[in-house]
CSV table of C-alpha atoms in Angstrom, one decimal:
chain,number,residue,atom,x,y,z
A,1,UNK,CA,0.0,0.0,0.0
A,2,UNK,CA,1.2,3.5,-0.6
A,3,UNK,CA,1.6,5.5,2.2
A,4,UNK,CA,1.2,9.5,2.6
A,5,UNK,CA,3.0,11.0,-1.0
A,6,UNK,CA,4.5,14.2,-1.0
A,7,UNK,CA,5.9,16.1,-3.9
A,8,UNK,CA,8.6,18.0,-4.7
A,9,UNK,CA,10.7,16.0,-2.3
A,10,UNK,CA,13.1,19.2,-2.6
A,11,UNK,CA,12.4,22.8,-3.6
A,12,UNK,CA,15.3,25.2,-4.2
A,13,UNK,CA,14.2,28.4,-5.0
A,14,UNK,CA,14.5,32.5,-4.8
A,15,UNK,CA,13.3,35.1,-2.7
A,16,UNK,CA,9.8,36.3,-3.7
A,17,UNK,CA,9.0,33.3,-5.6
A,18,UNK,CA,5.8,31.5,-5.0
A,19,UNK,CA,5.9,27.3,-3.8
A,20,UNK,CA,3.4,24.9,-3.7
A,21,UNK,CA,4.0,21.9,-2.0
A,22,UNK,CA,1.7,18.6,-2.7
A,23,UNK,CA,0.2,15.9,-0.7
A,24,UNK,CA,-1.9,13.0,-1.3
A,25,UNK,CA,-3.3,11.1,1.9
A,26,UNK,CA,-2.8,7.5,2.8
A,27,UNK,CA,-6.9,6.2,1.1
A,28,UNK,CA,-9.8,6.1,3.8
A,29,UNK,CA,-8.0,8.6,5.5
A,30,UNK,CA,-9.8,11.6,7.5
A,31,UNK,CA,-8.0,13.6,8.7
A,32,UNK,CA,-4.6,15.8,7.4
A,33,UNK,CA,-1.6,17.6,9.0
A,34,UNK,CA,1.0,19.9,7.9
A,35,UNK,CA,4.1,20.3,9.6
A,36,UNK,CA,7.1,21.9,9.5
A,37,UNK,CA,10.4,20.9,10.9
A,38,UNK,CA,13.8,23.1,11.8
A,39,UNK,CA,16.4,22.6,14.0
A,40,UNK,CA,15.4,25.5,15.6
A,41,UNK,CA,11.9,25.2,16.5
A,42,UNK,CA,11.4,21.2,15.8
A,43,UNK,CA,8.1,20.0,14.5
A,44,UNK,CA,5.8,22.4,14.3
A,45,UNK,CA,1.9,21.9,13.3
A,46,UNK,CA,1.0,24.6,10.8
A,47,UNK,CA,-2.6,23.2,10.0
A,48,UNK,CA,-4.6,20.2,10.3
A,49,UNK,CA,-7.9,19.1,8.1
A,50,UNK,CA,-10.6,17.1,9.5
A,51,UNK,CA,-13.1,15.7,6.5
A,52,UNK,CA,-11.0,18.2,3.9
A,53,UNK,CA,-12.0,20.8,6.3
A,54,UNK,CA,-9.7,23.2,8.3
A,55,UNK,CA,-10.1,22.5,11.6
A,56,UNK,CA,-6.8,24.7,13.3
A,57,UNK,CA,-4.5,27.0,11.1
A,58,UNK,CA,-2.6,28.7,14.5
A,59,UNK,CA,0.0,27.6,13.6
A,60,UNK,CA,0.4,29.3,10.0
A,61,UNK,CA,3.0,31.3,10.4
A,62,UNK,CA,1.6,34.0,8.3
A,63,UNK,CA,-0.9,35.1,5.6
A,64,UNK,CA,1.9,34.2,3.1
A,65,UNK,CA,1.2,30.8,3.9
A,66,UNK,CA,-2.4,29.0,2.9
A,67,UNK,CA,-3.6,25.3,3.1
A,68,UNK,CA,-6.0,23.7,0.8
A,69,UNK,CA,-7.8,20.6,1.0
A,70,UNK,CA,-10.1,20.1,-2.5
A,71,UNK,CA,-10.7,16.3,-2.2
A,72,UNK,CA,-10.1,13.6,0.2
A,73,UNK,CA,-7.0,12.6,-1.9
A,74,UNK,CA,-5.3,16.1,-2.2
A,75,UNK,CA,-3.0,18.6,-0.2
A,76,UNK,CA,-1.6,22.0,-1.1
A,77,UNK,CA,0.4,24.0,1.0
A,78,UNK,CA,1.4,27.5,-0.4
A,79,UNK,CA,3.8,30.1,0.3
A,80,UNK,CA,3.6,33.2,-1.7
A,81,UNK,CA,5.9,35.0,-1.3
A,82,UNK,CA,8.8,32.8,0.0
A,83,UNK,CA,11.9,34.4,2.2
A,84,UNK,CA,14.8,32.6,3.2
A,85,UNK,CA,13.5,32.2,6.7
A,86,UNK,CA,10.4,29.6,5.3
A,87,UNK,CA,14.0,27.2,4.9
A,88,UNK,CA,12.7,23.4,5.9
A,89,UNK,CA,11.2,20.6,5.8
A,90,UNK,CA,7.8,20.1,5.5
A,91,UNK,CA,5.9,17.2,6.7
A,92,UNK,CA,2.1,16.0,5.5
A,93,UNK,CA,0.9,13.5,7.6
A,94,UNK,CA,-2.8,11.6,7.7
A,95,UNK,CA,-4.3,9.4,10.2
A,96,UNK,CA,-7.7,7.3,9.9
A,97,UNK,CA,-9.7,9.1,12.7
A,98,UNK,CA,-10.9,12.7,13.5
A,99,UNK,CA,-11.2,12.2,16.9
A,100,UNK,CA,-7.9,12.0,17.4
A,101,UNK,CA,-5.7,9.1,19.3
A,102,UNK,CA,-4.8,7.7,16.3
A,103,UNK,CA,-1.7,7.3,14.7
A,104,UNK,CA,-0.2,9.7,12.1
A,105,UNK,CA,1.5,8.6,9.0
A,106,UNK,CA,3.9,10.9,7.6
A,107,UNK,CA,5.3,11.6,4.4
A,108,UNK,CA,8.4,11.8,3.5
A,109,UNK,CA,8.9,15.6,3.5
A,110,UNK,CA,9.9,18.1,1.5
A,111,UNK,CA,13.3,19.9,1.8
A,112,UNK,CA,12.5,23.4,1.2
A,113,UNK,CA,15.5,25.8,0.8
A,114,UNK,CA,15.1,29.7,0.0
A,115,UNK,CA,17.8,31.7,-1.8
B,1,UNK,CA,6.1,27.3,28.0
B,2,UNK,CA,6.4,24.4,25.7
B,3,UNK,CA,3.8,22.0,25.9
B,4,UNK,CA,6.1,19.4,25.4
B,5,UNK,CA,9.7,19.1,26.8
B,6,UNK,CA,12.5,16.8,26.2
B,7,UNK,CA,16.4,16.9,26.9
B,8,UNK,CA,17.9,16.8,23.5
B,9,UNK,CA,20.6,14.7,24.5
B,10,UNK,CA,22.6,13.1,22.4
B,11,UNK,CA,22.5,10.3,24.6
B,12,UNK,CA,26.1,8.4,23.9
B,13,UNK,CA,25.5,4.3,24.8
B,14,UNK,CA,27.6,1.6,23.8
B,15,UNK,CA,26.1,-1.5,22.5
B,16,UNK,CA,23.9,-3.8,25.0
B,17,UNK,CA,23.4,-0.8,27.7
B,18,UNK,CA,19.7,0.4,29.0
B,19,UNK,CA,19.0,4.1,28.2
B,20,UNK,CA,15.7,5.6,29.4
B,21,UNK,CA,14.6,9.0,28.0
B,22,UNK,CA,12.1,11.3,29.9
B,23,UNK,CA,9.7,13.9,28.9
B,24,UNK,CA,7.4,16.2,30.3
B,25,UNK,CA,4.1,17.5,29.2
B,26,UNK,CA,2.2,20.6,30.7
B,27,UNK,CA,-1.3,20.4,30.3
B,28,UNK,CA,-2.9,18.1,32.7
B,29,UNK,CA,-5.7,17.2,30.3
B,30,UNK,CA,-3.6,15.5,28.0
B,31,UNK,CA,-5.3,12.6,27.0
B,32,UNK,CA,-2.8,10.2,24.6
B,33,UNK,CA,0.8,9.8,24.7
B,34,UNK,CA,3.0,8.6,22.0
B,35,UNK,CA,6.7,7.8,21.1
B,36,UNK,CA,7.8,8.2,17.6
B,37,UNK,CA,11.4,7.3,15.9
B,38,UNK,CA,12.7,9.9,13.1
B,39,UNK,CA,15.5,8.9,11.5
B,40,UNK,CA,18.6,11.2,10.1
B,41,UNK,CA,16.9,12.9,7.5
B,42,UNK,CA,13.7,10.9,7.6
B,43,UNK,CA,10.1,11.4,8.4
B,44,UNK,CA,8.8,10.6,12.0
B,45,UNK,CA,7.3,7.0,12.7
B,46,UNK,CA,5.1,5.5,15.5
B,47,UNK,CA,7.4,3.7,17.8
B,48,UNK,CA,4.7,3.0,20.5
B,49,UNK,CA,1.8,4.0,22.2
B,50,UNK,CA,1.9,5.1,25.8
B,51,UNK,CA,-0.9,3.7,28.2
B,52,UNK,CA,-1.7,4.4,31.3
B,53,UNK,CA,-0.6,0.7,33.2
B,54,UNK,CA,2.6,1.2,31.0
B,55,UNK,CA,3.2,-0.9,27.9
B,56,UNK,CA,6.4,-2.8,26.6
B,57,UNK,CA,7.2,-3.7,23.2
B,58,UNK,CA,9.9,-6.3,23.3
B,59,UNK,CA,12.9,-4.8,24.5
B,60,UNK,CA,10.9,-0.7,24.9
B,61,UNK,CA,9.2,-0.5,27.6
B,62,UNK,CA,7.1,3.2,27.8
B,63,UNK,CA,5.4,4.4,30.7
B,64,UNK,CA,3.0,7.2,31.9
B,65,UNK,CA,2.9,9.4,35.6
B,66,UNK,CA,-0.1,11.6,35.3
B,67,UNK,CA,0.5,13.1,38.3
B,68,UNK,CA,3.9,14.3,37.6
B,69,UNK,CA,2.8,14.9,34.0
B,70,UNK,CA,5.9,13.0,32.5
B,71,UNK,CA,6.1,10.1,30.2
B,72,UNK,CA,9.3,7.8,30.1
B,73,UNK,CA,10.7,5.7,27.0
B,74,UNK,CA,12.9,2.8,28.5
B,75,UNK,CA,15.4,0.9,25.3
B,76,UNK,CA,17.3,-2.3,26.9
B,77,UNK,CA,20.0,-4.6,25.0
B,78,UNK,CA,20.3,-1.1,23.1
B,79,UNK,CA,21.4,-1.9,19.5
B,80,UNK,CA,23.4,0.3,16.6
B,81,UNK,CA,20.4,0.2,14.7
B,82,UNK,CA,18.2,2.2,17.7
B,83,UNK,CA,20.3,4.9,17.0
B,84,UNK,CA,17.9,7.8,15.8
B,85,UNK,CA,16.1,10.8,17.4
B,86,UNK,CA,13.2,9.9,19.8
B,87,UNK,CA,10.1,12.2,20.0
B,88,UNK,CA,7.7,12.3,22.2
B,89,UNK,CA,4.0,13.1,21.2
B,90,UNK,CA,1.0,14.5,23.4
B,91,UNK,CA,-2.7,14.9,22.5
B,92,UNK,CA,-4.8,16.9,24.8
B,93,UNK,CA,-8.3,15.4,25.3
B,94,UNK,CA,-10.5,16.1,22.5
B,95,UNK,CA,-8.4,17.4,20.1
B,96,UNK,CA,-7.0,15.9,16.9
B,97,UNK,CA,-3.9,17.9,17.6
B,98,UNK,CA,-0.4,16.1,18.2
B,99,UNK,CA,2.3,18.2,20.2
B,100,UNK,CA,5.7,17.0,19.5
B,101,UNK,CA,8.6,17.5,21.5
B,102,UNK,CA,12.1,18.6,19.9
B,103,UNK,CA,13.3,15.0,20.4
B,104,UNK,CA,16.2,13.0,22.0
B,105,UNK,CA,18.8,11.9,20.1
B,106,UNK,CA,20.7,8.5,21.2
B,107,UNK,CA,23.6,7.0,19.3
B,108,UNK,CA,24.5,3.5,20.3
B,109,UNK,CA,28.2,3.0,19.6
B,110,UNK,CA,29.8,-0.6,19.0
């Protein structure tokens, strides 16, 4: 079975420029998390999706960054425009439950660095 | 105040010792506690859940003090391949929110 996908698994890009980073859900699925992950400040939850609904975006850092959820099988996290300090990984993780207790399945992540 | 916290470490063991890792968790309502593994340069993964009576998983052994508000990860026989970073996960009651802590990191050296 294919677990959580993520794409690009790395992003190199400039200042100012806009980046959209995918995710598609493990299948049956209900609920969706974005993370992101620094040295600095660890793993951080940016926003999470209950149903392909947003249930808690505290933890967007900003109004350059925005979450979508269209479907049940598709992620979008955007950052428009980036600045070297968006620099990390980003995690999209899924687990089968909204009530929470379950397990979360992550993706493999992607490396985001910005000139 | 972080609502998870966790000595970074690295925790240095040679092959065969007993490490045990604490953390600490500040809000008394948490409801589910969790251990996950990330490898270098890999996504996090469940290690184990954390109940209540304590739990072991062959040679982890994870328990829970409510009252203290800590949770404990215990790795015995420690092999070179349990080297990673451990992190340890809270959800507060009725939320579908995970709090991770910055991890522990534990090399086990031959």
């Amino acid at each position: 079975d294919a677990g959580v996908i993520q794409s690009p698994r790395h992003e190199v890009t400039e200042m100012g420029q806009e980046v959209t980073l995918r995710c598609k859900p493990i299948s049956g699925h209900n609920s969706l998390f974005w993370y992101r992950q620094t040295m600095m400040r660890g793993l951080e939850l940016l926003i999470y999706f209950n149903n392909n609904v947003p249930i808690d975006d505290s933890g967007m850092p900003e109004d350059r960054f925005s979450a979508k959820m269209p479907n049940a099988s598709f992620s979008t996290l955007k950052i428009q425009p980036s600045e070297p300090r968006d620099s990390a990984v980003y995690f999209c993780a899924s687990s089968p439950g909204t009530s929470g207790g379950n397990e979360q399945f992550f993706g493999p992540g992607t490396r985001l660095t910005v000139l | 105040r972080k609502e998870v916290e966790q000595d970074p470490g690295p925790f240095n063991v040679p092959e065969g010792a007993t490490v045990a890792f604490n953390c600490t968790y500040s809000n008394s309502a948490s409801q589910s506690f969790f251990w996950y593994r990330q490898d270098c340069r890999k996504e996090p993964k469940l290690l184990m859940s954390v109940y209540s009576s304590g739990n072991e998983d062959g040679r982890f052994t994870a328990q829970l003090n409510r009252a203290s508000q800590y949770i404990s990860l215990l790795i015995r026989d420690s092999k070179l391949s349990d080297s990673a970073t451990y992190l340890c996960v809270v959800r507060p009651y009725n939320f579908n929110k995970f709090y991770f802590g910055s991890g522990t990191k534990l090399n086990v050296k031959p």
